[in-house]
Short mmCIF file of N, CA and C and ligand atoms in Angstrom, two decimals:
data_model
loop_
_atom_site.label_atom_id
_atom_site.label_comp_id
_atom_site.label_asym_id
_atom_site.label_seq_id
_atom_site.Cartn_x
_atom_site.Cartn_y
_atom_site.Cartn_z
N MET M 932 3.19 -2.59 1.52
CA MET M 932 3.61 -1.33 2.14
C MET M 932 3.85 -0.23 1.10
N THR M 933 3.66 -0.55 -0.20
CA THR M 933 3.84 0.52 -1.17
C THR M 933 2.60 1.40 -1.18
N ASN M 934 2.81 2.60 -1.64
CA ASN M 934 1.73 3.57 -1.68
C ASN M 934 1.07 3.54 -3.05
N GLN M 935 0.76 2.35 -3.54
CA GLN M 935 0.26 2.22 -4.90
C GLN M 935 -1.25 2.13 -4.94
N LYS M 936 -1.83 2.90 -5.86
CA LYS M 936 -3.27 2.83 -6.08
C LYS M 936 -3.52 2.26 -7.47
N VAL M 937 -4.63 1.59 -7.61
CA VAL M 937 -4.99 1.01 -8.89
C VAL M 937 -6.30 1.63 -9.35
N TYR M 938 -6.33 2.01 -10.63
CA TYR M 938 -7.53 2.58 -11.24
C TYR M 938 -7.98 1.60 -12.32
N TYR M 939 -9.17 1.10 -12.18
CA TYR M 939 -9.63 0.01 -13.04
C TYR M 939 -10.45 0.55 -14.21
N GLY M 940 -9.98 0.29 -15.42
CA GLY M 940 -10.75 0.60 -16.60
C GLY M 940 -11.25 -0.68 -17.24
N LYS M 941 -12.05 -0.53 -18.28
CA LYS M 941 -12.58 -1.74 -18.89
C LYS M 941 -11.54 -2.44 -19.76
N ASP M 942 -10.55 -1.69 -20.29
CA ASP M 942 -9.53 -2.30 -21.15
C ASP M 942 -8.14 -2.28 -20.53
N ILE M 943 -7.95 -1.44 -19.53
CA ILE M 943 -6.61 -1.26 -18.98
C ILE M 943 -6.71 -0.88 -17.51
N GLU M 944 -5.77 -1.38 -16.73
CA GLU M 944 -5.66 -0.96 -15.32
C GLU M 944 -4.44 -0.07 -15.20
N VAL M 945 -4.61 1.04 -14.53
CA VAL M 945 -3.52 2.00 -14.35
C VAL M 945 -3.13 2.01 -12.88
N MET M 946 -1.84 1.84 -12.62
CA MET M 946 -1.33 1.86 -11.26
C MET M 946 -0.50 3.12 -11.05
N PHE M 947 -0.65 3.72 -9.89
CA PHE M 947 0.09 4.94 -9.58
C PHE M 947 0.72 4.82 -8.20
N ASN M 948 2.02 5.07 -8.15
CA ASN M 948 2.74 5.01 -6.88
C ASN M 948 3.19 6.43 -6.53
N SER M 949 2.51 7.05 -5.58
CA SER M 949 2.79 8.45 -5.26
C SER M 949 4.16 8.65 -4.64
N GLU M 950 4.74 7.59 -4.08
CA GLU M 950 6.08 7.73 -3.48
C GLU M 950 7.16 7.88 -4.54
N VAL M 951 6.86 7.44 -5.75
CA VAL M 951 7.85 7.43 -6.82
C VAL M 951 7.72 8.66 -7.71
N CYS M 952 6.53 9.23 -7.77
CA CYS M 952 6.25 10.36 -8.68
C CYS M 952 7.17 11.54 -8.40
N ILE M 953 7.73 12.11 -9.49
CA ILE M 953 8.59 13.28 -9.35
C ILE M 953 7.89 14.55 -9.82
N HIS M 954 6.59 14.45 -10.04
CA HIS M 954 5.74 15.61 -10.36
C HIS M 954 6.21 16.37 -11.59
N SER M 955 6.59 15.63 -12.59
CA SER M 955 6.99 16.26 -13.84
C SER M 955 5.79 16.82 -14.58
N GLY M 956 4.62 16.29 -14.32
CA GLY M 956 3.41 16.79 -14.97
C GLY M 956 3.18 16.26 -16.37
N ILE M 957 4.04 15.37 -16.81
CA ILE M 957 3.90 14.85 -18.18
C ILE M 957 2.56 14.14 -18.36
N CYS M 958 2.14 13.41 -17.37
CA CYS M 958 0.90 12.65 -17.51
C CYS M 958 -0.30 13.59 -17.70
N VAL M 959 -0.42 14.61 -16.88
CA VAL M 959 -1.59 15.50 -16.96
C VAL M 959 -1.52 16.40 -18.19
N LYS M 960 -0.33 16.77 -18.62
CA LYS M 960 -0.23 17.62 -19.82
C LYS M 960 -0.53 16.83 -21.08
N GLY M 961 -0.10 15.60 -21.11
CA GLY M 961 -0.23 14.81 -22.34
C GLY M 961 -1.62 14.26 -22.56
N LEU M 962 -2.26 13.82 -21.50
CA LEU M 962 -3.59 13.23 -21.63
C LEU M 962 -4.48 13.79 -20.53
N PRO M 963 -4.88 15.04 -20.68
CA PRO M 963 -5.64 15.68 -19.59
C PRO M 963 -7.01 15.06 -19.35
N GLY M 964 -7.53 14.35 -20.35
CA GLY M 964 -8.82 13.69 -20.13
C GLY M 964 -8.70 12.49 -19.22
N VAL M 965 -7.54 11.87 -19.25
CA VAL M 965 -7.32 10.66 -18.45
C VAL M 965 -6.74 11.01 -17.08
N PHE M 966 -5.78 11.94 -17.09
CA PHE M 966 -5.11 12.32 -15.84
C PHE M 966 -5.53 13.74 -15.50
N ASP M 967 -6.40 13.88 -14.54
CA ASP M 967 -6.95 15.20 -14.19
C ASP M 967 -6.95 15.34 -12.67
N LEU M 968 -6.02 16.16 -12.19
CA LEU M 968 -5.85 16.28 -10.73
C LEU M 968 -7.02 16.98 -10.06
N SER M 969 -7.90 17.61 -10.84
CA SER M 969 -9.05 18.28 -10.23
C SER M 969 -10.19 17.29 -10.00
N LYS M 970 -10.02 16.07 -10.48
CA LYS M 970 -11.10 15.08 -10.34
C LYS M 970 -10.71 14.00 -9.33
N ARG M 971 -11.71 13.39 -8.77
CA ARG M 971 -11.50 12.22 -7.91
C ARG M 971 -12.37 11.10 -8.43
N PRO M 972 -11.81 9.97 -8.80
CA PRO M 972 -10.38 9.71 -8.86
C PRO M 972 -9.72 10.52 -9.98
N TRP M 973 -8.44 10.80 -9.84
CA TRP M 973 -7.77 11.66 -10.81
C TRP M 973 -7.37 10.92 -12.08
N VAL M 974 -7.44 9.59 -12.06
CA VAL M 974 -7.15 8.79 -13.25
C VAL M 974 -8.43 8.15 -13.75
N ASN M 975 -8.75 8.39 -15.03
CA ASN M 975 -9.91 7.75 -15.65
C ASN M 975 -9.43 6.88 -16.81
N PRO M 976 -9.24 5.59 -16.57
CA PRO M 976 -8.66 4.72 -17.59
C PRO M 976 -9.61 4.45 -18.76
N ASP M 977 -10.84 4.95 -18.69
CA ASP M 977 -11.78 4.76 -19.81
C ASP M 977 -11.92 6.02 -20.66
N ALA M 978 -11.11 7.05 -20.38
CA ALA M 978 -11.27 8.32 -21.09
C ALA M 978 -10.49 8.37 -22.40
N ASP M 979 -9.73 7.34 -22.71
CA ASP M 979 -9.03 7.30 -24.00
C ASP M 979 -8.82 5.82 -24.33
N THR M 980 -8.19 5.58 -25.48
CA THR M 980 -8.00 4.18 -25.86
C THR M 980 -6.89 3.55 -25.02
N MET M 981 -6.99 2.26 -24.91
CA MET M 981 -5.97 1.50 -24.18
C MET M 981 -4.57 1.78 -24.74
N GLU M 982 -4.48 1.83 -26.08
CA GLU M 982 -3.17 2.04 -26.71
C GLU M 982 -2.62 3.42 -26.36
N ALA M 983 -3.48 4.43 -26.43
CA ALA M 983 -3.02 5.80 -26.15
C ALA M 983 -2.57 5.93 -24.70
N ILE M 984 -3.30 5.33 -23.80
CA ILE M 984 -2.95 5.42 -22.38
C ILE M 984 -1.64 4.66 -22.12
N ALA M 985 -1.52 3.48 -22.69
CA ALA M 985 -0.30 2.69 -22.49
C ALA M 985 0.91 3.44 -23.03
N ARG M 986 0.77 3.99 -24.25
CA ARG M 986 1.89 4.72 -24.86
C ARG M 986 2.28 5.91 -24.01
N HIS M 987 1.30 6.60 -23.47
CA HIS M 987 1.59 7.79 -22.69
C HIS M 987 2.23 7.42 -21.35
N ILE M 988 1.74 6.39 -20.73
CA ILE M 988 2.33 5.97 -19.45
C ILE M 988 3.79 5.56 -19.65
N ASP M 989 4.11 5.04 -20.82
CA ASP M 989 5.51 4.69 -21.09
C ASP M 989 6.43 5.90 -21.06
N THR M 990 5.88 7.11 -21.14
CA THR M 990 6.70 8.32 -21.10
C THR M 990 6.86 8.88 -19.69
N CYS M 991 6.20 8.30 -18.71
CA CYS M 991 6.35 8.76 -17.32
C CYS M 991 7.80 8.55 -16.90
N PRO M 992 8.52 9.62 -16.56
CA PRO M 992 9.96 9.50 -16.34
C PRO M 992 10.35 8.77 -15.06
N SER M 993 9.45 8.71 -14.10
CA SER M 993 9.83 8.14 -12.80
C SER M 993 9.43 6.68 -12.64
N GLY M 994 8.52 6.22 -13.47
CA GLY M 994 7.98 4.88 -13.26
C GLY M 994 6.86 4.85 -12.24
N ALA M 995 6.38 6.03 -11.83
CA ALA M 995 5.27 6.08 -10.87
C ALA M 995 4.00 5.52 -11.47
N LEU M 996 3.83 5.75 -12.77
CA LEU M 996 2.65 5.21 -13.46
C LEU M 996 3.04 3.92 -14.17
N THR M 997 2.25 2.92 -13.98
CA THR M 997 2.42 1.67 -14.70
C THR M 997 1.03 1.20 -15.12
N TYR M 998 0.99 0.18 -15.94
CA TYR M 998 -0.32 -0.26 -16.41
C TYR M 998 -0.30 -1.75 -16.72
N ARG M 999 -1.51 -2.27 -16.83
CA ARG M 999 -1.69 -3.65 -17.26
C ARG M 999 -2.81 -3.66 -18.29
N ARG M 1000 -2.47 -4.02 -19.51
CA ARG M 1000 -3.50 -4.13 -20.54
C ARG M 1000 -4.31 -5.38 -20.29
N LEU M 1001 -5.62 -5.25 -20.33
CA LEU M 1001 -6.46 -6.40 -20.01
C LEU M 1001 -6.59 -7.35 -21.19
N ASP M 1002 -6.09 -6.96 -22.37
CA ASP M 1002 -6.06 -7.92 -23.48
C ASP M 1002 -4.86 -8.85 -23.37
N GLY M 1003 -4.03 -8.63 -22.35
CA GLY M 1003 -2.91 -9.52 -22.10
C GLY M 1003 -1.71 -9.30 -23.00
N GLU M 1004 -1.78 -8.30 -23.87
CA GLU M 1004 -0.69 -8.08 -24.83
C GLU M 1004 0.63 -7.80 -24.12
N TYR M 1005 0.64 -6.79 -23.29
CA TYR M 1005 1.85 -6.49 -22.53
C TYR M 1005 1.49 -5.52 -21.41
N SER M 1006 2.37 -5.42 -20.45
CA SER M 1006 2.23 -4.49 -19.35
C SER M 1006 3.52 -3.70 -19.24
N THR M 1007 3.49 -2.68 -18.43
CA THR M 1007 4.72 -1.94 -18.17
C THR M 1007 5.75 -2.90 -17.60
N LYS M 1008 6.96 -2.76 -18.09
CA LYS M 1008 8.02 -3.56 -17.49
C LYS M 1008 8.32 -2.99 -16.11
N LYS M 1009 8.46 -3.88 -15.17
CA LYS M 1009 8.76 -3.44 -13.80
C LYS M 1009 10.16 -2.84 -13.75
N GLU M 1010 10.27 -1.75 -13.03
CA GLU M 1010 11.59 -1.15 -12.85
C GLU M 1010 12.41 -2.04 -11.92
N GLY M 1011 13.71 -2.05 -12.15
CA GLY M 1011 14.56 -2.95 -11.38
C GLY M 1011 14.87 -2.46 -10.01
S1 LIG Y 538 4.35 11.62 -15.54
FE1 LIG Y 538 4.91 10.23 -13.88
S2 LIG Y 538 6.39 11.37 -12.66
FE2 LIG Y 538 5.33 12.85 -13.95
S3 LIG Y 538 3.65 13.63 -12.67
FE3 LIG Y 538 2.86 11.92 -13.89
S4 LIG Y 538 3.11 10.15 -12.56
FE4 LIG Y 538 4.41 11.74 -11.73
#
């Protein structure tokens, strides 16, 4: 029942929950090549490195964006 979408990249999967997003705009300002609201889909997980995308998603203040690295190293910690 969550409003979560998954965007599949070759190295990383990015999950976005629109119900949680507080529209701070940090994602689109920080990595405009990956997060581009003028495009469909608006998330392109192959537009930057896995590390850069993971680091940037960690700055999402609401937890709306999460990720899973496909190398198995680590994923976003689930919010409690
Ligand atoms: S950084 Fe997070 S809270 Fe801010 S607009 Fe992006 S998804 Fe929403």
